[in-house]
PDB file of C-alpha atoms in Angstrom:
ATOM      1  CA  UNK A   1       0.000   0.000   0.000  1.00 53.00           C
ATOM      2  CA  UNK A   2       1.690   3.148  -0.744  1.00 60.00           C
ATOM      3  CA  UNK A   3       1.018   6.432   0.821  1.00 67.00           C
ATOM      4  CA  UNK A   4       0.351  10.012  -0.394  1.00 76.00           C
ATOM      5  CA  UNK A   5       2.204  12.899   1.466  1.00 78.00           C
ATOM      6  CA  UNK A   6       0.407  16.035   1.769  1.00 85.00           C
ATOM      7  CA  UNK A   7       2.451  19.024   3.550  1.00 88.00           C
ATOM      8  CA  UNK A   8       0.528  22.166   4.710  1.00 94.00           C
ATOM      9  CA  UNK A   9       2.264  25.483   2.990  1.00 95.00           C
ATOM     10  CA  UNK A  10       3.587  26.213   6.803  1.00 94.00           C
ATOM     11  CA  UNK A  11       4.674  23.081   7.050  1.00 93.00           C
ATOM     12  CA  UNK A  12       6.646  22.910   4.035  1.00 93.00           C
ATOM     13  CA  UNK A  13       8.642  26.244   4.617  1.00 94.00           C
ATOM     14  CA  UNK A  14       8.930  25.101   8.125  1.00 94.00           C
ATOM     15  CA  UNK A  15      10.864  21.762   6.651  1.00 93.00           C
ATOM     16  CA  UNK A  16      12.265  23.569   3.651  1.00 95.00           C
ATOM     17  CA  UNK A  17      14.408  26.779   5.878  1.00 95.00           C
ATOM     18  CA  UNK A  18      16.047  24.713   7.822  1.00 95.00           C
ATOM     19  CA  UNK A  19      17.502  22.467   4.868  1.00 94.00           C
ATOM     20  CA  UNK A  20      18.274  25.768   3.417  1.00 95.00           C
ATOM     21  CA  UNK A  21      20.923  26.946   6.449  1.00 96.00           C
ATOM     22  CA  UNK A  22      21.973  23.588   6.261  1.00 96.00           C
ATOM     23  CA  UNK A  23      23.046  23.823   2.421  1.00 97.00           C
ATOM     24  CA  UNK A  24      24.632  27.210   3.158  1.00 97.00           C
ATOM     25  CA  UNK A  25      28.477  27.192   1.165  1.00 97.00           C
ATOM     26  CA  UNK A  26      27.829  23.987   0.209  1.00 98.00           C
ATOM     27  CA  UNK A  27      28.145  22.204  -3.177  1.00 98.00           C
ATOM     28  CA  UNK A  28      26.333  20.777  -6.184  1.00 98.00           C
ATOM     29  CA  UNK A  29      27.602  17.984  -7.374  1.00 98.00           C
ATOM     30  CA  UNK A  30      26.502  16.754 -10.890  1.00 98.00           C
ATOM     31  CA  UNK A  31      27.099  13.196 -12.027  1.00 98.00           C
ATOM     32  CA  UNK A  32      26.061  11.096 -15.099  1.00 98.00           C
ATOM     33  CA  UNK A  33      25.089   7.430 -14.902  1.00 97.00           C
ATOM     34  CA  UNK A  34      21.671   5.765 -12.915  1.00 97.00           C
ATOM     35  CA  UNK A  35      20.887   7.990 -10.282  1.00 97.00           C
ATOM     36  CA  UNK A  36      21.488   5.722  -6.933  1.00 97.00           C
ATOM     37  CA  UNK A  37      18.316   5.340  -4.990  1.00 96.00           C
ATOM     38  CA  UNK A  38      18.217   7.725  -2.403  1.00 96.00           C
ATOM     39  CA  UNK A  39      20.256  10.219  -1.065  1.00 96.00           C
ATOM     40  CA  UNK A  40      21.819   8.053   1.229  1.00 96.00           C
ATOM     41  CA  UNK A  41      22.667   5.141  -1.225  1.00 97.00           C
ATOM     42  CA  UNK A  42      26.475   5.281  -1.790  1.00 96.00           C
ATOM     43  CA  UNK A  43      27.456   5.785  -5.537  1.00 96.00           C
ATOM     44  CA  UNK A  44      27.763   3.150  -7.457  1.00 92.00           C
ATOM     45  CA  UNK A  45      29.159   3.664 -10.974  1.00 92.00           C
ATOM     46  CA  UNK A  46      28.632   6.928 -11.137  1.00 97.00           C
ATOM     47  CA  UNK A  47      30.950   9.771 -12.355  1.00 98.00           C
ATOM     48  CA  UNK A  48      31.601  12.981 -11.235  1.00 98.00           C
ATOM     49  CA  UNK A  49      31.057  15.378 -14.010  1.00 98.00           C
ATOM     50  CA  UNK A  50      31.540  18.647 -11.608  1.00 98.00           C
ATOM     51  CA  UNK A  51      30.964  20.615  -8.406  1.00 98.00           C
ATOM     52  CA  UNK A  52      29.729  23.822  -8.123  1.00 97.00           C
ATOM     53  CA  UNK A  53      29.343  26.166  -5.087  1.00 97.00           C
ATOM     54  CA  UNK A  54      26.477  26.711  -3.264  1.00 97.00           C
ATOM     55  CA  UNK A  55      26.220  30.664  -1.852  1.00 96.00           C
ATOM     56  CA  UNK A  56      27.229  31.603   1.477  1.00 97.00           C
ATOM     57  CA  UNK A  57      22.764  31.408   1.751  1.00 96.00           C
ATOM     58  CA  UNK A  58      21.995  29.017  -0.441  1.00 96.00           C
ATOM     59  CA  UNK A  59      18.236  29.969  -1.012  1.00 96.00           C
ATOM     60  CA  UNK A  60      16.236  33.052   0.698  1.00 96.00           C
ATOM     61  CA  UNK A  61      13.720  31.689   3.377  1.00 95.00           C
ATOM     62  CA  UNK A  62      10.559  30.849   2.010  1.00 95.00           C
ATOM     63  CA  UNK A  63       6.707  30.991   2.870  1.00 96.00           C
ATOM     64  CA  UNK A  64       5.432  28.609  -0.077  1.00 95.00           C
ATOM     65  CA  UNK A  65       5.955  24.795  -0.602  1.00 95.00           C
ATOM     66  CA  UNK A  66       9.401  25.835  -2.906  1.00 95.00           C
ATOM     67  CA  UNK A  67      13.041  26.524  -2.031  1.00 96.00           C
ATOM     68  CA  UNK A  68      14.580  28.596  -4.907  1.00 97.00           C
ATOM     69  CA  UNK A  69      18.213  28.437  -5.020  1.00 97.00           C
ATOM     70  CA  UNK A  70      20.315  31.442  -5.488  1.00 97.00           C
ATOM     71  CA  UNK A  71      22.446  31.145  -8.214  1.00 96.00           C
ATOM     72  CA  UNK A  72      24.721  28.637  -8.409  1.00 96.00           C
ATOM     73  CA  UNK A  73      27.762  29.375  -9.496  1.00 94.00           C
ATOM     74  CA  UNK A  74      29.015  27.077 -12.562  1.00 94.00           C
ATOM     75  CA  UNK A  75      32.352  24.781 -12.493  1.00 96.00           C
ATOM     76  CA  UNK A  76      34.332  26.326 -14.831  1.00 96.00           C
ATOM     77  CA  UNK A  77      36.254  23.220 -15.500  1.00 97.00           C
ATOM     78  CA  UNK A  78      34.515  19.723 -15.274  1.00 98.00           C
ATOM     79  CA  UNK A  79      36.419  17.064 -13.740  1.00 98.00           C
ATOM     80  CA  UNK A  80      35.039  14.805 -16.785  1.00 98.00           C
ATOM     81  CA  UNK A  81      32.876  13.974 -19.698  1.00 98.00           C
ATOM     82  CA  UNK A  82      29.631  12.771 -19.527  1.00 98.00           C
ATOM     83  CA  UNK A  83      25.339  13.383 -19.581  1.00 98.00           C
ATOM     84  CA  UNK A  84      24.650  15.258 -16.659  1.00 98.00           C
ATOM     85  CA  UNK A  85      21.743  12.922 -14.858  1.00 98.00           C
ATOM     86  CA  UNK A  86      21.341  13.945 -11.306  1.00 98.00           C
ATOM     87  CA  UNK A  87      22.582  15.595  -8.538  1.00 98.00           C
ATOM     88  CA  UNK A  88      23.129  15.641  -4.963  1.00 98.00           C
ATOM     89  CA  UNK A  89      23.465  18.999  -2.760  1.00 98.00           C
ATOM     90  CA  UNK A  90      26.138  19.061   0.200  1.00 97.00           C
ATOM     91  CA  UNK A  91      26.669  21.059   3.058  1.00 97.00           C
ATOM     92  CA  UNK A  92      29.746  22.451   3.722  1.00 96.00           C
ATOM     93  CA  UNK A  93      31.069  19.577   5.746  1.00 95.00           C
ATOM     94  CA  UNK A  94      30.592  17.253   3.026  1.00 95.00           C
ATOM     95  CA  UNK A  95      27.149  15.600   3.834  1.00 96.00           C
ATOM     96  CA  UNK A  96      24.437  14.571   1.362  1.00 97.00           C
ATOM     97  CA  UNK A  97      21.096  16.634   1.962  1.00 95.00           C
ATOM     98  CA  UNK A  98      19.345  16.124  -0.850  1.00 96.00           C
ATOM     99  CA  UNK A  99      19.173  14.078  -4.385  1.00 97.00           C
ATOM    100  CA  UNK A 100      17.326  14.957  -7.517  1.00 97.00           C
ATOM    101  CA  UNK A 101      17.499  14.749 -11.186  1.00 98.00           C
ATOM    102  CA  UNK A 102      18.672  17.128 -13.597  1.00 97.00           C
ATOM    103  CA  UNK A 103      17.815  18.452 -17.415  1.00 98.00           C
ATOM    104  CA  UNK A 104      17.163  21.004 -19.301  1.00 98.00           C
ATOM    105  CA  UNK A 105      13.880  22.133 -18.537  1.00 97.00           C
ATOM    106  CA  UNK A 106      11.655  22.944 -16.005  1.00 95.00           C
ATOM    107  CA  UNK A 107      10.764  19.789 -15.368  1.00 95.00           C
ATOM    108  CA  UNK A 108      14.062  18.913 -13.566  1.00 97.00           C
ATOM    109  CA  UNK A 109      14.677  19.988  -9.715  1.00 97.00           C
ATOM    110  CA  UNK A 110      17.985  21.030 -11.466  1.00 98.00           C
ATOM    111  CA  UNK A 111      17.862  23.041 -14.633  1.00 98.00           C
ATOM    112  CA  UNK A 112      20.767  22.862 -17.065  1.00 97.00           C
ATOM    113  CA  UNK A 113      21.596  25.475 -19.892  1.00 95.00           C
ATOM    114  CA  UNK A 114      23.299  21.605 -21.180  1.00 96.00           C
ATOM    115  CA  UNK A 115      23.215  18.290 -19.517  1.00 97.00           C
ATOM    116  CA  UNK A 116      26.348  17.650 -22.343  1.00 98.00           C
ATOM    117  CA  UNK A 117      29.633  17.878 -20.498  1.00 98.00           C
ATOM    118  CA  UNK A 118      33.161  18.095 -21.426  1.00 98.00           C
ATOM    119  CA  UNK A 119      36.106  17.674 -19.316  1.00 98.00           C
ATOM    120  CA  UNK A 120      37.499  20.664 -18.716  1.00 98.00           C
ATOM    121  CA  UNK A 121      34.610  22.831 -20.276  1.00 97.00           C
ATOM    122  CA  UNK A 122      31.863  24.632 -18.145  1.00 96.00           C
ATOM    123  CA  UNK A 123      29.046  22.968 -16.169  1.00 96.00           C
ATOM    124  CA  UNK A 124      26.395  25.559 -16.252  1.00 94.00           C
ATOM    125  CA  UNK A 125      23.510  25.278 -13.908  1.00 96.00           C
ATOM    126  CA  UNK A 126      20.660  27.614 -14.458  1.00 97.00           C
ATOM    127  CA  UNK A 127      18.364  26.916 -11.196  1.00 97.00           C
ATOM    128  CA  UNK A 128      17.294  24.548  -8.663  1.00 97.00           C
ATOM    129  CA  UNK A 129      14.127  24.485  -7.055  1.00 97.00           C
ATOM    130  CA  UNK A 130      12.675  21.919  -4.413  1.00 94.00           C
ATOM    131  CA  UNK A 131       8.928  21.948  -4.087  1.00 92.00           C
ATOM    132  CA  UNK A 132       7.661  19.986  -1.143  1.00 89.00           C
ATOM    133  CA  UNK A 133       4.388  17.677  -2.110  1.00 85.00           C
TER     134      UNK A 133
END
């Protein structure tokens, strides 16, 4: 039996500014291959395409069911080559907050101006938005 989560707008932007501090001067970091489970699954296979800095405050507090990032500042050159799939968000210590996919639309969590990398070339993310159910 599976089970539908409904969050109250409160609720959601009580959940969602707290994970915000959290992610403060943290990192993206994209990757290409099948996206691991969860979060908390280790990596397995994948490849690290790039990291990219998180601001100093990651998103502005909200008082709606979505987190919008600032902007994220692009790695300038990828670690390698590869089809940008998902991504996982870091704080600064290193720790795996959150998981999502990425693309090149709005349909993504992550939005990419390309999800084609090249070592060495620029991984440009255009936003990232969480929206709680």
């Amino acid at each position: 039996m599976s089970t539908t989560l409904s969050v109250s707008t409160d609720g959601a932007a009580a959940m969602l500014n707290p994970l915000s501090d959290l992610l403060d001067s943290g990192n993206a970091k994209v990757y290409s291959g099948t996206p691991p489970a969860n979060a908390d699954a280790s990596l397995s296979g994948n490849t690290l395409l790039g990291t990219c800095p998180l601001s100093a405050t990651s998103a502005p507090d909200t008082t709606t069911k979505t987190l919008t990032f600032n902007a994220i500042t692009s790695d300038s050159s990828a670690d390698a080559s590869g089809t940008a799939s998902f991504f996982r968000l870091e704080s600064s210590g290193g720790d795996v907050h959150i998981q999502g996919l990425c693309g090149t639309t709005s349909a993504y969590a992550m939005v990419m101006t390309t999800t084609t990398i090249t070592a060495g070339g620029t991984l440009p993310i255009a936003s990232c938005t969480i929206t709680m159910p």
